[in-house]
Coordinates of C-alpha atoms and ligand atoms in Angstrom, one line a residue:
M63 CA 0.0 0.0 0.0
S64 CA 1.4 3.4 -0.8
A65 CA 2.4 5.7 2.0
Y66 CA -0.5 8.1 1.1
L67 CA -3.1 5.2 1.3
L68 CA -1.6 4.1 4.5
H69 CA -1.9 7.7 5.9
L70 CA -5.6 7.9 4.7
R71 CA -6.3 4.6 6.4
R72 CA -4.8 5.7 9.6
R73 CA -6.7 9.0 9.6
F74 CA -10.0 7.4 8.9
G75 CA -9.2 4.6 11.3
A76 CA -8.6 7.1 14.1
V77 CA -11.9 8.8 13.5
L78 CA -14.0 5.7 12.9
Y79 CA -12.6 3.6 15.7
P80 CA -14.1 5.5 18.6
A81 CA -17.4 6.0 16.7
L82 CA -17.8 2.3 15.9
Y83 CA -16.9 1.1 19.4
G84 CA -18.6 3.8 21.4
P85 CA -22.3 4.1 22.5
Q86 CA -23.0 6.4 19.6
I87 CA -23.4 3.3 17.4
L88 CA -26.8 2.9 19.0
A89 CA -28.0 5.7 16.7
F90 CA -27.7 3.3 13.8
M91 CA -29.8 0.6 15.5
P92 CA -33.2 1.4 13.8
A93 CA -31.4 1.3 10.3
I94 CA -29.6 -2.0 11.2
T95 CA -32.8 -3.6 12.4
L96 CA -34.8 -2.7 9.4
A97 CA -32.1 -3.8 7.1
A98 CA -31.9 -7.2 8.9
Y99 CA -35.7 -7.6 8.6
W100 CA -35.8 -6.8 4.8
M101 CA -32.9 -9.1 4.1
F102 CA -33.5 -12.1 6.4
G103 CA -37.0 -11.8 7.9
E104 CA -38.5 -11.6 11.4
T105 CA -36.0 -13.8 13.2
A106 CA -33.2 -11.7 12.1
L107 CA -35.0 -8.6 13.2
L108 CA -35.5 -10.0 16.7
T109 CA -32.0 -11.3 16.9
V110 CA -30.4 -7.9 16.0
A111 CA -32.9 -5.9 18.2
V112 CA -32.0 -8.0 21.3
V113 CA -28.4 -9.2 20.8
V114 CA -26.8 -5.9 19.7
P115 CA -28.0 -3.8 22.7
L116 CA -27.1 -6.7 25.0
L117 CA -23.5 -6.9 23.5
L118 CA -23.1 -3.1 23.9
A119 CA -24.4 -3.1 27.4
F120 CA -21.7 -5.7 28.4
A121 CA -18.9 -4.1 26.4
Y122 CA -19.6 -0.4 27.3
V123 CA -18.1 0.9 30.5
P124 CA -19.8 4.1 31.7
P125 CA -17.5 7.1 32.5
A126 CA -18.2 6.8 36.3
A127 CA -17.0 3.2 36.2
R128 CA -13.7 4.3 34.6
R129 CA -12.7 5.9 37.8
P130 CA -9.0 5.1 38.3
P131 CA -8.2 2.5 41.0
P132 CA -7.4 3.8 44.4
S133 CA -3.7 3.6 43.9
L134 CA -3.9 5.8 40.8
R135 CA -6.6 8.2 42.2
D136 CA -6.3 11.6 43.8
G137 CA -8.1 11.5 47.2
L138 CA -9.6 15.0 47.0
T139 CA -11.0 15.2 43.4
G140 CA -11.3 11.6 42.5
L141 CA -9.3 12.3 39.3
S142 CA -6.2 10.3 38.4
N143 CA -3.0 11.1 40.2
R144 CA 0.4 11.6 38.7
S145 CA 1.1 7.9 38.4
G146 CA -2.3 7.4 36.7
L147 CA -1.6 10.2 34.3
C148 CA 1.8 8.7 33.4
E149 CA 0.2 5.3 32.8
N150 CA -2.4 6.7 30.5
L151 CA 0.2 8.7 28.6
D152 CA 2.3 5.5 28.2
Q153 CA -0.8 3.7 26.8
A154 CA -1.7 6.6 24.6
I155 CA 1.9 6.7 23.2
A156 CA 1.9 2.9 22.7
R157 CA -1.5 3.0 21.0
G158 CA -0.3 5.8 18.7
A159 CA 2.6 3.7 17.5
D160 CA 0.2 1.0 16.5
R161 CA -2.6 3.0 15.0
G162 CA -0.9 6.2 13.8
T163 CA -2.5 8.4 16.2
T164 CA -0.9 10.9 18.5
T165 CA -1.3 12.4 22.0
A166 CA -0.2 15.3 24.1
C167 CA 0.1 16.2 27.7
L168 CA -1.0 19.5 29.2
V169 CA 0.0 20.7 32.7
I170 CA -2.2 23.4 34.2
T171 CA -1.3 25.3 37.3
L172 CA -3.3 27.9 39.2
D173 CA -1.5 31.2 39.3
D174 CA -0.7 32.5 42.9
F175 CA -1.8 29.2 44.4
S176 CA 0.5 29.5 47.4
Q177 CA -0.9 32.9 48.1
L178 CA -4.4 31.4 48.0
Q179 CA -3.3 28.8 50.5
E180 CA -2.0 31.4 52.8
R181 CA -5.1 33.5 52.6
L182 CA -7.9 30.9 52.6
N183 CA -8.7 28.1 54.9
P184 CA -7.9 24.6 53.7
A185 CA -11.7 23.8 53.1
A186 CA -11.9 26.9 50.8
T187 CA -8.8 25.9 48.7
D188 CA -10.1 22.4 48.5
S189 CA -13.4 23.7 47.1
I190 CA -11.5 25.7 44.5
L191 CA -9.5 22.7 43.5
Q192 CA -12.7 20.6 43.2
R193 CA -14.4 23.2 41.2
V194 CA -11.4 23.5 38.8
A195 CA -11.4 19.7 38.5
D196 CA -15.0 19.8 37.5
Q197 CA -14.4 22.5 35.0
L198 CA -11.5 20.6 33.4
A199 CA -13.6 17.5 33.1
L200 CA -16.2 19.5 31.3
V201 CA -13.8 21.0 28.8
C202 CA -11.9 17.9 28.0
R203 CA -13.4 15.0 26.0
Q204 CA -14.8 12.0 27.8
N205 CA -11.9 9.8 26.9
D206 CA -9.1 12.3 27.8
T207 CA -7.5 11.7 31.2
V208 CA -7.7 14.6 33.6
A209 CA -5.4 14.3 36.6
R210 CA -4.6 16.2 39.8
L211 CA -0.9 16.9 40.4
E212 CA 0.6 18.4 43.5
D213 CA -0.6 21.8 45.0
G214 CA -2.6 23.8 42.4
G215 CA -1.5 21.6 39.5
F216 CA -3.6 19.5 37.1
G217 CA -2.6 17.4 34.1
V218 CA -4.4 16.2 31.0
A219 CA -3.5 13.3 28.8
L220 CA -5.3 13.6 25.4
H221 CA -7.0 10.4 24.2
P222 CA -5.1 9.4 21.0
M223 CA -6.3 11.4 18.1
A224 CA -5.4 11.7 14.4
R225 CA -4.3 15.3 14.7
A226 CA -2.9 16.9 17.8
D227 CA -0.9 19.8 16.6
L228 CA 0.2 23.1 18.0
E229 CA -2.9 24.9 17.0
T230 CA -5.2 22.3 18.5
L231 CA -3.3 22.4 21.8
I232 CA -3.3 26.2 21.9
Q233 CA -7.0 26.3 21.3
L234 CA -7.7 23.7 24.0
S235 CA -5.5 25.6 26.4
G236 CA -7.5 28.7 25.8
R237 CA -10.7 26.9 26.4
I238 CA -9.3 25.5 29.6
Q239 CA -8.2 28.9 30.8
S240 CA -11.7 30.5 30.2
A241 CA -13.4 27.6 32.0
V242 CA -11.0 27.9 35.0
S243 CA -11.5 31.7 35.2
E244 CA -15.3 31.4 35.7
P245 CA -16.1 32.8 39.1
I246 CA -16.1 30.3 42.0
S247 CA -18.6 31.0 44.8
L248 CA -17.0 30.7 48.3
D249 CA -19.1 31.6 51.3
G250 CA -21.4 33.6 49.0
R251 CA -18.5 35.6 47.5
A252 CA -17.0 35.2 44.1
Q253 CA -13.4 34.1 43.9
Y254 CA -11.5 34.3 40.7
V255 CA -8.5 32.2 39.7
T256 CA -6.3 32.1 36.6
A257 CA -4.2 29.4 35.2
S258 CA -0.9 29.1 33.3
I259 CA -0.6 26.1 31.0
G260 CA 2.4 24.2 29.5
F261 CA 2.0 21.4 27.1
C262 CA 4.1 18.9 25.2
L263 CA 3.1 17.1 22.0
A264 CA 4.2 13.4 22.0
S265 CA 6.2 14.1 18.8
R266 CA 8.3 16.7 20.8
S267 CA 8.9 14.6 23.9
P268 CA 12.6 13.8 24.5
E269 CA 11.7 10.2 25.1
P270 CA 8.5 8.3 23.9
N271 CA 7.1 7.6 27.4
G272 CA 4.6 9.1 29.8
K273 CA 7.2 10.3 32.4
S274 CA 9.2 12.2 29.8
I275 CA 6.2 13.9 28.2
L276 CA 4.8 14.9 31.6
Q277 CA 8.1 16.3 32.7
S278 CA 8.4 18.2 29.5
A279 CA 4.9 19.7 29.8
E280 CA 5.9 20.7 33.5
S281 CA 9.0 22.5 32.2
A282 CA 6.8 24.3 29.7
M283 CA 4.3 25.2 32.5
I284 CA 7.3 26.7 34.5
E285 CA 8.0 28.9 31.5
A286 CA 4.4 29.9 31.2
R287 CA 4.2 30.8 35.0
R288 CA 7.3 32.9 34.6
S289 CA 5.6 34.9 31.8
G290 CA 2.1 34.7 33.5
P291 CA -0.3 35.0 34.9
G292 CA -2.4 33.3 32.4
A293 CA 0.3 32.4 29.9
I294 CA 0.5 29.3 27.6
R295 CA 3.8 27.7 26.5
A296 CA 4.6 24.7 24.3
F297 CA 7.6 22.6 25.3
S298 CA 10.8 23.0 23.3
A299 CA 14.0 21.1 23.5
Q300 CA 15.8 24.2 25.0
M301 CA 13.8 24.0 28.2
K302 CA 15.4 22.2 31.2
P303 CA 13.8 19.3 33.0
L304 CA 11.8 20.4 36.1
L305 CA 13.6 18.5 38.8
A306 CA 17.1 19.5 37.6
E307 CA 15.9 23.1 37.6
R308 CA 14.5 23.0 41.1
S309 CA 17.6 21.6 42.9
A310 CA 19.9 23.9 40.9
Q311 CA 17.7 26.8 42.0
L312 CA 18.1 26.2 45.7
D313 CA 21.8 26.3 45.4
E314 CA 21.8 29.3 43.2
V315 CA 19.5 31.5 45.0
A316 CA 21.7 32.4 47.9
A317 CA 24.6 33.1 45.5
A318 CA 22.4 35.3 43.2
L319 CA 21.4 37.5 46.2
E320 CA 25.0 38.1 47.0
Q321 CA 26.0 38.6 43.4
G322 CA 23.3 41.3 43.0
Q323 CA 21.1 39.3 40.7
I324 CA 18.1 39.8 42.9
R325 CA 16.9 43.4 42.5
A326 CA 14.1 45.7 43.3
W327 CA 11.8 46.4 40.4
F328 CA 9.1 49.2 40.8
Q329 CA 5.4 49.2 40.2
P330 CA 3.7 52.6 40.2
Q331 CA 0.7 53.5 42.4
I332 CA -1.4 56.4 41.2
S333 CA -4.1 58.7 42.7
T334 CA -7.6 57.9 41.3
D335 CA -8.3 61.6 41.7
T336 CA -5.5 63.2 39.9
G337 CA -3.9 60.2 38.0
Q338 CA -0.5 61.4 39.4
V339 CA 2.1 58.9 40.8
T340 CA 1.7 58.6 44.6
G341 CA 4.5 56.1 45.1
F342 CA 6.1 52.9 43.7
E343 CA 6.1 49.5 45.4
A344 CA 9.5 47.7 45.3
L345 CA 9.1 44.1 44.2
A346 CA 12.0 41.7 44.2
R347 CA 13.0 40.1 40.9
W348 CA 15.8 37.6 40.1
V349 CA 17.3 38.8 37.0
H350 CA 18.9 35.5 35.9
P351 CA 21.7 35.7 33.3
E352 CA 20.3 32.7 31.4
R353 CA 16.8 32.1 32.6
G354 CA 15.5 35.7 32.4
I355 CA 13.2 37.3 35.0
I356 CA 12.2 35.1 37.8
P357 CA 9.3 36.3 40.1
P358 CA 9.5 36.1 43.9
A359 CA 7.1 33.2 44.2
E360 CA 10.0 31.0 42.8
F361 CA 12.7 32.1 45.2
L362 CA 11.2 33.6 48.4
S363 CA 10.7 30.2 50.0
A364 CA 14.3 29.3 49.3
L365 CA 15.5 32.5 50.9
E366 CA 13.2 32.0 53.8
A367 CA 14.4 28.5 54.3
G368 CA 18.0 29.7 54.3
G369 CA 17.2 32.4 56.9
Q370 CA 18.1 35.1 54.2
L371 CA 14.9 37.2 54.1
N372 CA 16.6 39.9 56.3
R373 CA 19.5 40.1 53.7
L374 CA 16.9 40.5 50.9
N375 CA 15.2 43.2 52.9
E376 CA 18.5 45.1 53.2
V377 CA 19.2 44.8 49.5
I378 CA 15.7 46.0 48.5
L379 CA 15.8 48.9 51.0
F380 CA 19.2 50.0 49.8
Q381 CA 18.0 49.9 46.1
S382 CA 14.7 51.6 46.9
L383 CA 16.3 54.5 48.8
T384 CA 18.9 54.8 45.9
A385 CA 15.9 55.0 43.5
L386 CA 14.2 57.7 45.6
R387 CA 17.4 59.8 45.4
R388 CA 17.7 59.4 41.7
W389 CA 14.1 60.2 41.1
D390 CA 14.5 63.4 43.2
Q391 CA 17.6 64.3 41.2
S392 CA 15.8 63.8 37.8
G393 CA 13.0 66.1 38.9
M394 CA 10.3 63.5 39.3
T395 CA 7.8 63.7 42.1
V396 CA 7.6 60.4 43.8
P397 CA 6.2 60.9 47.3
M398 CA 7.3 57.5 48.6
V399 CA 8.3 53.9 48.0
G400 CA 6.7 50.9 49.6
I401 CA 8.7 47.9 50.7
N402 CA 7.4 44.4 51.6
F403 CA 8.4 43.3 55.2
A404 CA 8.2 39.7 55.9
G405 CA 7.3 38.5 59.5
Q406 CA 10.9 37.5 59.9
D407 CA 12.0 41.1 59.1
L408 CA 9.8 42.4 61.8
Q409 CA 11.2 40.1 64.4
N410 CA 14.5 42.0 64.2
P411 CA 14.5 44.2 67.3
R412 CA 16.8 46.7 65.7
I413 CA 14.7 47.1 62.5
A414 CA 13.5 50.7 63.4
D415 CA 17.0 51.9 64.2
K416 CA 18.2 50.5 61.0
L417 CA 15.6 52.3 59.0
R418 CA 16.3 55.6 60.8
W419 CA 20.0 55.1 60.0
E420 CA 19.5 54.2 56.4
L421 CA 17.1 57.1 55.8
D422 CA 19.7 59.5 57.4
R423 CA 22.4 58.1 55.2
F424 CA 20.4 59.0 52.1
S425 CA 19.2 62.3 53.6
L426 CA 15.6 61.3 53.1
T427 CA 12.7 62.0 55.5
P428 CA 10.9 59.0 57.0
D429 CA 7.7 59.8 55.2
R430 CA 9.3 58.8 51.9
L431 CA 9.4 55.1 53.1
T432 CA 6.2 52.9 53.5
V433 CA 6.4 49.5 55.2
E434 CA 4.1 47.0 53.7
I435 CA 3.0 44.4 56.2
L436 CA 0.8 41.5 55.3
E437 CA -2.6 41.5 57.1
T438 CA -1.9 37.8 58.1
V439 CA 1.4 38.8 59.7
V440 CA -0.2 41.5 61.8
T441 CA -2.9 39.1 63.1
A442 CA -0.7 36.0 63.4
M443 CA 2.1 37.8 65.3
E444 CA 0.6 39.4 68.3
N445 CA 4.0 39.2 69.9
D446 CA 5.8 41.9 71.7
V447 CA 8.7 42.4 69.3
V448 CA 6.6 42.7 66.2
T449 CA 4.0 45.0 67.9
R450 CA 6.8 47.2 69.3
N451 CA 8.7 47.3 65.9
I452 CA 5.6 48.4 64.0
A453 CA 4.8 51.1 66.6
E454 CA 8.4 52.4 66.4
I455 CA 8.5 52.5 62.6
S456 CA 5.2 54.4 62.7
K457 CA 6.6 56.8 65.3
L458 CA 9.7 57.3 63.2
G459 CA 7.3 58.7 60.6
C460 CA 7.3 55.9 58.0
G461 CA 4.0 54.9 56.4
I462 CA 2.4 51.6 57.4
D463 CA 0.4 49.9 54.6
L464 CA -1.6 46.8 55.5
D465 CA -1.1 44.5 52.5
D466 CA -3.5 41.9 51.0
F467 CA -6.3 43.5 53.2
G468 CA -9.5 41.4 53.4
T469 CA -7.7 38.1 53.2
G470 CA -6.8 37.7 56.8
T471 CA -8.7 38.4 60.0
A472 CA -7.5 41.9 61.0
S473 CA -10.0 43.8 63.0
I474 CA -10.5 47.5 63.5
R475 CA -8.6 47.0 66.8
H476 CA -5.5 46.0 64.7
L477 CA -5.8 48.9 62.4
R478 CA -5.8 51.2 65.4
Q479 CA -3.1 49.3 67.4
F480 CA -0.7 49.2 64.5
T481 CA -1.4 52.8 63.4
V482 CA -2.1 51.7 59.8
N483 CA -2.1 54.6 57.4
R484 CA -3.5 52.8 54.5
I485 CA -5.0 49.4 53.6
K486 CA -4.1 47.7 50.3
I487 CA -7.3 46.0 49.2
D488 CA -6.5 42.6 47.9
R489 CA -6.9 41.7 44.3
S490 CA -9.5 39.1 45.0
F491 CA -11.9 41.9 45.9
V492 CA -10.9 44.0 42.9
S493 CA -11.1 41.5 40.0
K494 CA -14.1 42.2 37.8
V495 CA -15.4 44.9 40.2
D496 CA -16.8 46.6 37.2
R497 CA -18.9 43.6 36.3
D498 CA -19.7 41.9 39.5
H499 CA -22.2 43.5 42.0
D500 CA -21.0 41.4 44.9
Q501 CA -17.5 42.7 44.4
Q502 CA -18.8 46.2 44.2
R503 CA -20.7 45.8 47.5
M504 CA -17.6 44.4 49.3
I505 CA -15.3 47.2 48.0
A506 CA -17.9 49.9 49.0
A507 CA -18.1 48.4 52.5
L508 CA -14.3 48.3 52.9
L509 CA -14.0 51.9 51.6
T510 CA -16.7 53.1 54.0
M511 CA -15.0 51.5 56.9
A512 CA -11.6 53.0 55.9
E513 CA -13.2 56.4 55.5
Q514 CA -14.8 56.3 58.9
L515 CA -11.4 55.4 60.4
D516 CA -9.6 58.0 58.4
I517 CA -7.4 55.4 56.7
E518 CA -6.4 55.8 53.0
T519 CA -7.1 53.0 50.6
L520 CA -5.3 51.5 47.7
A521 CA -6.7 48.8 45.4
E522 CA -4.2 46.2 44.3
G523 CA -4.2 44.2 41.0
V524 CA -6.2 46.6 39.0
E525 CA -6.0 45.0 35.6
T526 CA -8.5 46.8 33.4
A527 CA -9.6 50.4 32.7
G528 CA -13.2 49.4 33.7
E529 CA -12.0 48.2 37.2
H530 CA -10.0 51.4 37.5
A531 CA -13.0 53.6 36.7
V532 CA -15.3 51.9 39.1
L533 CA -12.8 52.0 41.9
A534 CA -12.3 55.7 41.3
Q535 CA -16.1 56.3 41.3
L536 CA -16.5 54.3 44.6
G537 CA -13.9 56.6 46.2
C538 CA -10.8 54.4 46.5
N539 CA -7.8 56.7 46.9
H540 CA -5.1 54.9 44.9
V541 CA -4.7 52.2 42.4
Q542 CA -1.9 49.7 41.5
G543 CA -1.9 47.1 38.9
F544 CA -1.3 46.0 35.3
A545 CA -3.9 48.6 34.1
V546 CA -1.4 51.3 35.2
A547 CA 1.9 49.5 34.7
R548 CA 3.7 46.2 35.6
A549 CA 6.7 46.3 37.8
M550 CA 9.7 47.5 35.9
P551 CA 13.4 47.9 36.5
F552 CA 14.6 51.3 37.8
E553 CA 16.0 52.4 34.5
E554 CA 12.6 52.2 32.9
T555 CA 10.8 54.2 35.5
I556 CA 12.0 57.6 34.3
G557 CA 10.7 57.1 30.8
W558 CA 7.4 55.6 32.0
Y559 CA 6.9 58.4 34.4
A560 CA 7.3 61.1 31.6
R561 CA 4.9 59.2 29.2
H562 CA 2.4 58.8 32.0
N563 CA 2.4 62.4 33.0
R564 CA 1.9 63.4 29.3
K565 CA -1.0 61.0 29.1
I566 CA -2.8 62.3 32.2
S567 CA -2.4 65.9 31.2
A568 CA -4.1 65.0 27.9
A569 CA -6.8 62.7 29.3
P570 CA -10.2 63.9 30.8
K571 CA -10.3 63.1 34.5
I572 CA -12.4 60.4 36.1
R573 CA -14.4 62.1 38.9
N574 CA -14.0 60.7 42.4
K575 CA -17.3 60.3 44.4
S576 CA -16.0 62.7 47.0
K577 CA -15.6 65.5 44.5
Ligands
LIG451 P1 2.3 41.6 47.0 O1 3.0 42.4 48.0 O2 0.8 41.4 47.2 O3 2.7 42.3 45.6 C1 1.7 42.4 44.5 C2 1.9 41.3 43.6 O4 0.9 41.3 42.6 C3 3.2 41.4 42.8 O5 3.6 40.1 42.5 C4 2.8 42.1 41.5 O6 3.7 42.0 40.4 C5 1.5 41.5 41.3 N1 0.6 42.4 40.6 C6 0.6 43.7 40.4 N2 -0.4 44.2 39.7 C7 -1.0 43.1 39.3 C8 -2.2 42.9 38.5 O7 -2.8 43.9 37.9 N3 -2.7 41.7 38.3 C9 -2.0 40.6 38.8 N4 -2.5 39.4 38.6 N5 -1.0 40.7 39.6 C10 -0.4 41.9 39.8 P2 5.1 39.7 42.6 O8 6.0 40.8 42.2 O9 5.2 38.4 41.9 O10 5.2 39.5 44.2 C11 4.6 38.5 44.9 C12 4.7 38.6 46.3 O11 6.0 38.4 46.7 C13 4.3 40.0 46.8 O12 2.9 40.1 46.9 C14 5.0 40.0 48.1 O13 4.3 39.4 49.1 C15 6.3 39.1 47.9 N6 7.4 40.0 47.7 C16 7.9 40.7 46.6 N7 8.9 41.3 46.8 C17 9.3 41.1 48.1 C18 10.4 41.5 49.0 O14 11.2 42.3 48.6 N8 10.4 41.0 50.3 C19 9.4 40.2 50.7 N9 9.5 39.8 51.9 N10 8.4 39.8 49.9 C20 8.3 40.3 48.7
LIG452 CA1 3.0 44.3 48.9
LIG453 CA1 -0.6 42.6 48.1

C-alpha cells in the first residue's frame, strides 16, 4: 500500500474507531434492524434488536465506572493522580505507535496558588481545586484523562487522536483557561482564579514515554508561569527538566542574592483623583543571566528556608532609597516607595533603628518610606517584638500599609493598634469589580470602613480600565496594577513616568465620588 493510502487509512481509522466502538453506534440501531428484517426476515430482526444492545451493554463501560483504581486516584478530586496520568500517557503513546494516532500532555497550574493557600482556609482551597477539577472534566473529551498533580496543578493526557498539533493544543489551552476563570462561589463571595498552561506534543517529547512527556509539559508550565499570569507555553528542547531546575535553583538563589542578581523592580501607584504617581512598590526580581526574569514566588521560600529574608530586605531597602534619590535628582515627584516586610524582618528588634539610620544616610525624610505588612502577619504575630517594631516604625514617621487586606482576619482594633495609614485592598476583591455587583458591594463596604477610620485606601491588582474607573467612582484613593503598569526595572521608571504624565495631562479626569 502506498504511503498516502496508509496515511488515509490511519486518519479514517482514528476517526472511525471511537465511533464504531462507542455508545453512539446505537444511533444506527433502527437502520440496522430494518435492514436485517428486509434481508433475512423476522428472526433476524428479533436477533439484532435483542443481541446488539445486550452486547453493547456488556462491552460499554460508563464514565463513572472508569474511575481510576485507588492507587492511581487523587483523594480530593477523584481524578487520576500523577502515576495514573503517566500510565495513561504510556498507553496513549503505545497505541499511537500501532494506529498512527498521537497524543499530548497539558499541565495546568493555578496562578498564585501558594498565596491562595496562605489566605484561605484549607476547606476553601479544596473547594477551589474541586471546582477547577469539574471545569477541566467539562472542557476535556470524555476519553481524555484529567489528573490532579501536587498543589494547584492538574494534568491532562489527550486520548489518542489523528491530529494533535500546536494549533489544536493552543485552542484547547485557551478553552481550559476560560473555564477555570469562571467565578467560584465561596461563602457567597465570588473568587477568581487564573491558570498558566504548559503542554508537550508526543512528537516533541525527548523520550517516547509518559514520564518524559509529563516532565516536558511541566517544564513548559514553569516557563508559562514565569511569563504569566495566564500564559500558555509549548515545550521546546531548550527547556530544562523540572527537577534539575528545582535543585539547581536552591543552590543558586543564595549566591544570586550576594551577586546582586536579585533586584528591586518598581510598580507605580497612582491617585484615582489626579492620576498622578503617589508612590512605587518595590518588588523583588531575580534577573537571571540565562533564565531571564524570575518572580519572587519562585525564590522567596528558598530565601526564607535559608534564613536570608533579612538580607533580601537590606538589598531591597538600599536599592529603593537609591531609587528615591535618583528620582528626586531627575526632577520626578515620587512621594514614597513601599517595601514588603516579611514576618521575619519584623522580628528583628533593631529594625526601626536600622531604617532611621539608612534614611539619614540617604538624607531622606521617613515619610518617603512605607512599610508594607501582610494582614496575616499582623494578626498572626501578636507578639511583643513585632508590635513594638511596628509602633516604632510608625513613630519614626514611615507609612504603614496593611497588605492583602481582606484576606486575613485583621480587626478594627488591629488597624488602630498598628497605626495603619493605608489598607491595600487585595486583588481578590478588585477582580471584575466593574462587572460583579457582589465585588462592588464588598469594596464599597471596605471603603466606607476606611473612610470612617480616616485610613487611606489602595486597590491592588487593577487589571482593566473598567476596574480602575469603578474604583475611582467608589472613592478608592489609589490604584496599582497592570492597568497602570507592571513592575519595571529602575532604568525604565523615568521614561514611563514622563509618558504617564503626558498621558494624564491630555486625558479627561475620572471624577471621584467625594468631589
Ligand atoms: P504583593 O506584595 O501582594 O505584591 C503584589 C503582587 O501582585 C506582585 O507580584 C505584583 O507583580 C502583582 N501584581 C501587580 N499588579 C497586578 C495585576 O494587575 N494583576 C495581577 N495578577 N498581579 C499583579 P510579585 O512581584 O510576583 O510578588 C509576589 C509577592 O512576593 C508580593 O505580593 C510580596 O508578598 C512578595 N514580595 C515581593 N517582593 C518582596 C520582597 O522584597 N520582600 C518580601 N518579603 N516579599 C516580597
Ligand atoms: Ca505588597
Ligand atoms: Ca498585596
